[in-house]
Amino acid sequence: MAKTAVALIVWLCIALSAAAAQPSKQSIKPVRPAWTELSAAQQQVLAPLATDWSSMDSAQRKRWVVIADRYPKMKPAEQQRLQKRMKDWAALTPEQRQQARERYKNLNKLSAQQRRDMSRQWQDYRKSLAQPETQFDPAVGDPLPSGGAAPER
């Protein structure tokens, strides 16, 4: 009986302390800035991220607001690249986003020389895509030869 009473008291102490440690719904502060707190111009720039805005933490939101504020000063090509990347990011699944974050962390761990080597390899790969695989394949971007006559049937 005494063991049961002690166990009950210990359980109650743990349960009550756990309940007290949880913040009440009234004390939870909303993450700022909320989407509605953004200016119309910021909302327009960040539109591809609108559906994900509620799941972002405050630090992420603030970084995006800074980018949106810089947006009008960017060159048109930079603006297009930013818009494309935001749309691409918004289209990724949570798993794909996590994989991208991990790849980014791993790339940052490389030395400067390793990053240069990887960049050179990437450029070589991109150049190889533009080269014809055989003498009969046109290079990417080359116009196809026009035979003049339509193929016979």
Backbone as CSV, one residue per row, in Angstrom:
resi,resn,N_x,N_y,N_z,CA_x,CA_y,CA_z,C_x,C_y,C_z
1,MET,0.818,-1.189,0.000,0.000,0.000,0.000,0.864,1.255,0.000
2,ALA,1.917,1.252,0.832,2.794,2.415,0.909,3.525,2.619,-0.403
3,LYS,3.931,1.513,-1.042,4.616,1.622,-2.334,3.693,2.223,-3.384
4,THR,2.427,1.839,-3.349,1.467,2.361,-4.308,1.259,3.852,-4.099
5,ALA,1.178,4.278,-2.849,0.982,5.692,-2.542,2.194,6.507,-2.989
6,VAL,3.393,5.991,-2.754,4.605,6.692,-3.169,4.658,6.772,-4.694
7,ALA,4.337,5.697,-5.368,4.348,5.684,-6.829,3.325,6.683,-7.371
8,LEU,2.153,6.746,-6.746,1.122,7.682,-7.178,1.584,9.126,-6.986
9,ILE,2.212,9.411,-5.867,2.706,10.764,-5.587,3.789,11.145,-6.589
10,VAL,4.712,10.240,-6.867,5.774,10.511,-7.843,5.170,10.753,-9.215
11,TRP,4.218,9.914,-9.595,3.576,10.084,-10.896,2.867,11.424,-10.990
12,LEU,2.140,11.810,-9.939,1.450,13.099,-9.932,2.428,14.267,-10.029
13,CYS,3.542,14.174,-9.324,4.547,15.244,-9.385,5.090,15.391,-10.805
14,ILE,5.386,14.275,-11.433,5.924,14.311,-12.796,4.872,14.846,-13.763
15,ALA,3.648,14.357,-13.640,2.585,14.775,-14.552,2.279,16.263,-14.397
16,LEU,2.211,16.734,-13.151,1.910,18.145,-12.927,3.043,19.052,-13.387
17,SER,4.291,18.616,-13.162,5.408,19.454,-13.601,5.475,19.496,-15.132
18,ALA,5.143,18.385,-15.783,5.136,18.362,-17.242,4.024,19.262,-17.782
19,ALA,2.873,19.230,-17.148,1.756,20.061,-17.591,2.068,21.538,-17.371
20,ALA,2.735,21.845,-16.272,3.079,23.235,-15.985,4.144,23.750,-16.941
21,ALA,4.995,22.866,-17.429,6.073,23.280,-18.329,5.566,23.589,-19.725
22,GLN,4.414,23.044,-20.095,3.875,23.306,-21.430,3.263,24.697,-21.454
23,PRO,3.616,25.468,-22.487,3.048,26.808,-22.561,1.561,26.747,-22.898
24,SER,0.821,27.657,-22.325,-0.597,27.698,-22.650,-0.765,28.336,-24.022
25,LYS,-1.922,28.146,-24.625,-2.150,28.700,-25.958,-2.102,30.213,-25.938
26,GLN,-2.411,30.800,-24.810,-2.396,32.251,-24.704,-0.973,32.794,-24.686
27,SER,-0.015,32.020,-24.182,1.354,32.523,-24.069,2.195,32.271,-25.320
28,ILE,1.666,31.512,-26.295,2.408,31.262,-27.528,2.313,32.500,-28.410
29,LYS,3.468,33.055,-28.738,3.497,34.245,-29.574,3.510,33.827,-31.036
30,PRO,2.764,34.527,-31.870,2.785,34.194,-33.302,4.144,34.551,-33.898
31,VAL,4.528,33.772,-34.891,5.792,34.029,-35.577,5.594,35.258,-36.451
32,ARG,6.562,36.161,-36.402,6.444,37.418,-37.127,7.516,37.515,-38.175
33,PRO,7.356,38.236,-39.210,6.128,38.911,-39.586,5.138,37.940,-40.208
34,ALA,3.887,38.175,-39.936,2.829,37.385,-40.561,2.708,37.823,-42.021
35,TRP,2.130,36.969,-42.839,1.980,37.292,-44.264,1.198,38.597,-44.438
36,THR,0.189,38.795,-43.606,-0.638,39.994,-43.717,0.118,41.250,-43.296
37,GLU,1.208,41.107,-42.586,2.006,42.268,-42.159,2.992,42.727,-43.237
38,LEU,3.148,41.936,-44.289,4.046,42.318,-45.375,3.385,43.373,-46.246
39,SER,4.204,44.218,-46.845,3.666,45.206,-47.779,3.202,44.483,-49.044
40,ALA,2.411,45.174,-49.842,1.923,44.582,-51.092,3.095,44.224,-52.000
41,ALA,4.114,45.077,-52.038,5.289,44.807,-52.880,6.029,43.563,-52.383
42,GLN,6.184,43.429,-51.063,6.854,42.251,-50.509,6.049,40.985,-50.794
43,GLN,4.741,41.059,-50.649,3.890,39.899,-50.941,4.000,39.496,-52.401
44,GLN,4.084,40.483,-53.282,4.188,40.178,-54.716,5.503,39.464,-55.013
45,VAL,6.606,39.942,-54.436,7.918,39.324,-54.670,7.949,37.922,-54.074
46,LEU,7.399,37.777,-52.878,7.468,36.502,-52.158,6.274,35.586,-52.437
47,ALA,5.473,35.894,-53.425,4.271,35.117,-53.735,4.518,33.606,-53.864
48,PRO,5.637,33.158,-54.481,5.837,31.707,-54.563,5.958,31.029,-53.190
49,LEU,6.260,31.795,-52.159,6.439,31.225,-50.826,5.203,31.385,-49.945
50,ALA,4.130,31.945,-50.484,2.949,32.257,-49.678,2.396,31.038,-48.950
51,THR,2.323,29.905,-49.631,1.742,28.716,-48.990,2.640,28.152,-47.899
52,ASP,3.950,28.410,-47.985,4.891,27.892,-46.989,5.165,28.892,-45.869
53,TRP,4.667,30.121,-46.001,5.003,31.194,-45.061,4.641,30.813,-43.625
54,SER,3.495,30.196,-43.437,3.042,29.873,-42.079,3.919,28.820,-41.406
55,SER,4.638,28.032,-42.181,5.484,26.989,-41.589,6.922,27.461,-41.362
56,MET,7.246,28.679,-41.779,8.609,29.201,-41.606,8.778,29.787,-40.211
57,ASP,10.004,29.682,-39.697,10.277,30.329,-38.419,10.597,31.810,-38.649
58,SER,10.718,32.529,-37.575,10.913,33.975,-37.648,12.191,34.357,-38.392
59,ALA,13.263,33.623,-38.159,14.536,33.940,-38.814,14.430,33.781,-40.335
60,GLN,13.780,32.700,-40.780,13.602,32.487,-42.219,12.767,33.607,-42.823
61,ARG,11.696,33.954,-42.138,10.830,35.012,-42.649,11.591,36.333,-42.773
62,LYS,12.391,36.650,-41.777,13.142,37.911,-41.804,14.157,37.921,-42.948
63,ARG,14.799,36.770,-43.211,15.738,36.705,-44.337,15.022,36.957,-45.656
64,TRP,13.841,36.371,-45.822,13.091,36.567,-47.052,12.621,38.005,-47.195
65,VAL,12.260,38.649,-46.084,11.834,40.051,-46.138,12.994,40.930,-46.599
66,VAL,14.193,40.649,-46.104,15.376,41.405,-46.534,15.585,41.235,-48.041
67,ILE,15.440,40.009,-48.527,15.591,39.743,-49.969,14.510,40.486,-50.751
68,ALA,13.284,40.462,-50.257,12.192,41.159,-50.946,12.443,42.668,-50.991
69,ASP,13.034,43.209,-49.941,13.341,44.634,-49.915,14.465,44.992,-50.892
70,ARG,15.372,44.059,-51.126,16.467,44.281,-52.083,16.023,44.076,-53.529
71,TYR,14.943,43.377,-53.716,14.484,42.951,-55.038,14.391,44.094,-56.060
72,PRO,13.795,45.247,-55.719,13.686,46.314,-56.728,15.041,46.824,-57.229
73,LYS,16.087,46.660,-56.439,17.414,47.138,-56.830,18.183,46.111,-57.650
74,MET,17.641,44.902,-57.771,18.312,43.847,-58.532,18.146,44.095,-60.024
75,LYS,19.101,43.561,-60.780,18.997,43.601,-62.240,17.882,42.651,-62.666
76,PRO,17.266,42.893,-63.817,16.171,42.018,-64.266,16.551,40.536,-64.311
77,ALA,17.767,40.233,-64.730,18.188,38.822,-64.785,18.242,38.224,-63.375
78,GLU,18.693,39.008,-62.403,18.741,38.527,-61.018,17.329,38.324,-60.473
79,GLN,16.428,39.232,-60.835,15.043,39.100,-60.389,14.412,37.825,-60.955
80,GLN,14.653,37.568,-62.234,14.111,36.352,-62.847,14.680,35.107,-62.189
81,ARG,15.988,35.113,-61.927,16.623,33.958,-61.297,16.046,33.725,-59.904
82,LEU,15.857,34.797,-59.138,15.288,34.672,-57.796,13.874,34.108,-57.862
83,GLN,13.054,34.630,-58.768,11.682,34.142,-58.902,11.652,32.666,-59.275
84,LYS,12.516,32.268,-60.205,12.565,30.866,-60.623,12.978,29.969,-59.461
85,ARG,13.986,30.397,-58.719,14.466,29.577,-57.597,13.414,29.465,-56.490
86,MET,12.681,30.550,-56.240,11.615,30.469,-55.234,10.529,29.504,-55.689
87,LYS,10.155,29.562,-56.964,9.125,28.655,-57.483,9.613,27.206,-57.424
88,ASP,10.887,26.991,-57.791,11.447,25.636,-57.737,11.453,25.119,-56.306
89,TRP,11.846,25.976,-55.363,11.909,25.579,-53.952,10.507,25.257,-53.434
90,ALA,9.534,26.078,-53.782,8.167,25.860,-53.328,7.599,24.553,-53.874
91,ALA,8.091,24.115,-55.031,7.593,22.883,-55.649,8.199,21.623,-55.030
92,LEU,9.268,21.768,-54.249,9.915,20.597,-53.653,9.094,20.047,-52.501
93,THR,9.202,18.741,-52.303,8.583,18.106,-51.145,9.450,18.396,-49.922
94,PRO,8.924,18.231,-48.714,9.741,18.444,-47.515,11.003,17.563,-47.505
95,GLU,10.893,16.342,-48.016,12.057,15.454,-48.058,13.120,15.996,-49.021
96,GLN,12.664,16.477,-50.181,13.604,17.032,-51.151,14.279,18.291,-50.602
97,ARG,13.531,19.093,-49.872,14.122,20.293,-49.263,15.186,19.910,-48.249
98,GLN,14.896,18.888,-47.453,15.872,18.443,-46.454,17.131,17.919,-47.138
99,GLN,16.973,17.173,-48.229,18.130,16.680,-48.975,18.937,17.844,-49.536
100,ALA,18.269,18.866,-50.031,18.972,20.033,-50.568,19.748,20.747,-49.466
101,ARG,19.148,20.858,-48.290,19.859,21.492,-47.158,21.102,20.694,-46.776
102,GLU,20.966,19.372,-46.762,22.110,18.523,-46.415,23.224,18.666,-47.449
103,ARG,22.857,18.671,-48.739,23.869,18.851,-49.792,24.579,20.184,-49.637
104,TYR,23.823,21.221,-49.315,24.406,22.551,-49.125,25.388,22.549,-47.949
105,LYS,25.001,21.909,-46.854,25.904,21.822,-45.697,27.185,21.083,-46.073
106,ASN,27.046,19.991,-46.822,28.220,19.211,-47.225,29.120,20.006,-48.165
107,LEU,28.524,20.785,-49.073,29.330,21.607,-49.973,30.099,22.671,-49.208
108,ASN,29.496,23.198,-48.160,30.183,24.221,-47.363,31.348,23.653,-46.571
109,LYS,31.360,22.346,-46.379,32.460,21.710,-45.653,33.681,21.490,-46.543
110,LEU,33.507,21.608,-47.864,34.623,21.393,-48.787,35.606,22.555,-48.700
111,SER,36.851,22.264,-49.001,37.862,23.324,-49.049,37.632,24.167,-50.303
112,ALA,38.273,25.320,-50.355,38.133,26.203,-51.510,38.604,25.497,-52.780
113,GLN,39.682,24.755,-52.692,40.200,24.038,-53.855,39.217,22.966,-54.316
114,GLN,38.624,22.239,-53.375,37.648,21.215,-53.734,36.428,21.838,-54.407
115,ARG,35.988,23.015,-53.920,34.857,23.698,-54.549,35.204,24.149,-55.963
116,ARG,36.439,24.654,-56.160,36.860,25.055,-57.508,36.894,23.850,-58.436
117,ASP,37.419,22.726,-57.933,37.464,21.503,-58.746,36.052,21.056,-59.133
118,MET,35.152,21.100,-58.166,33.783,20.679,-58.433,33.128,21.632,-59.437
119,SER,33.384,22.912,-59.312,32.833,23.885,-60.247,33.366,23.642,-61.657
120,ARG,34.649,23.354,-61.753,35.248,23.078,-63.059,34.640,21.821,-63.659
121,GLN,34.455,20.783,-62.850,33.839,19.546,-63.344,32.414,19.808,-63.827
122,TRP,31.679,20.648,-63.098,30.311,20.967,-63.492,30.309,21.703,-64.824
123,GLN,31.218,22.668,-64.992,31.291,23.404,-66.253,31.669,22.470,-67.407
124,ASP,32.601,21.554,-67.166,32.969,20.580,-68.194,31.768,19.719,-68.585
125,TYR,30.993,19.322,-67.590,29.812,18.509,-67.848,28.807,19.290,-68.691
126,ARG,28.570,20.545,-68.335,27.622,21.361,-69.093,28.092,21.553,-70.528
127,LYS,29.404,21.731,-70.726,29.938,21.870,-72.080,29.752,20.578,-72.863
128,SER,29.916,19.442,-72.171,29.778,18.159,-72.861,28.347,17.945,-73.342
129,LEU,27.375,18.524,-72.649,25.986,18.392,-73.085,25.752,19.124,-74.396
130,ALA,26.522,20.159,-74.646,26.355,20.945,-75.868,27.061,20.309,-77.056
131,GLN,27.915,19.336,-76.819,28.652,18.675,-77.892,27.826,17.523,-78.450
132,PRO,27.865,17.316,-79.765,27.134,16.178,-80.335,27.789,14.865,-79.888
133,GLU,26.943,13.860,-79.636,27.463,12.565,-79.203,28.122,11.819,-80.360
134,THR,27.568,11.974,-81.521,28.141,11.329,-82.704,28.226,12.370,-83.807
135,GLN,28.848,12.004,-84.879,28.969,12.945,-85.984,27.615,13.245,-86.621
136,PHE,26.617,12.393,-86.348,25.305,12.570,-86.946,24.353,13.375,-86.063
137,ASP,24.701,13.555,-84.769,23.852,14.300,-83.844,24.254,15.766,-83.857
138,PRO,23.297,16.668,-84.020,23.653,18.084,-83.938,23.931,18.473,-82.497
139,ALA,24.770,19.466,-82.296,25.023,19.974,-80.954,23.762,20.656,-80.445
140,VAL,23.601,20.701,-79.122,22.452,21.359,-78.531,22.483,22.821,-78.930
141,GLY,21.379,23.332,-79.399,21.307,24.728,-79.809,21.563,24.931,-81.282
142,ASP,22.170,23.953,-81.973,22.382,24.070,-83.412,21.056,23.831,-84.119
143,PRO,20.796,24.599,-85.170,19.554,24.348,-85.912,19.654,23.018,-86.644
144,LEU,18.529,22.354,-86.739,18.498,21.095,-87.470,18.616,21.388,-88.967
145,PRO,19.368,20.576,-89.700,19.501,20.818,-91.139,18.153,20.597,-91.815
146,SER,17.839,21.481,-92.718,16.593,21.303,-93.451,16.905,20.579,-94.746
147,GLY,16.244,19.498,-94.955,16.503,18.679,-96.136,15.896,19.248,-97.394
148,GLY,15.081,20.277,-97.253,14.475,20.883,-98.424,13.194,20.186,-98.820
149,ALA,13.200,18.868,-98.884,12.003,18.125,-99.310,11.431,17.412,-98.113
150,ALA,10.141,17.248,-98.144,9.469,16.506,-97.085,9.756,15.028,-97.284
151,PRO,9.808,14.257,-96.201,10.051,12.823,-96.343,8.927,12.153,-97.105
152,GLU,9.320,11.166,-97.916,8.336,10.438,-98.728,7.616,9.435,-97.865
153,ARG,6.379,9.118,-98.291,5.592,8.132,-97.534,5.311,6.946,-98.356
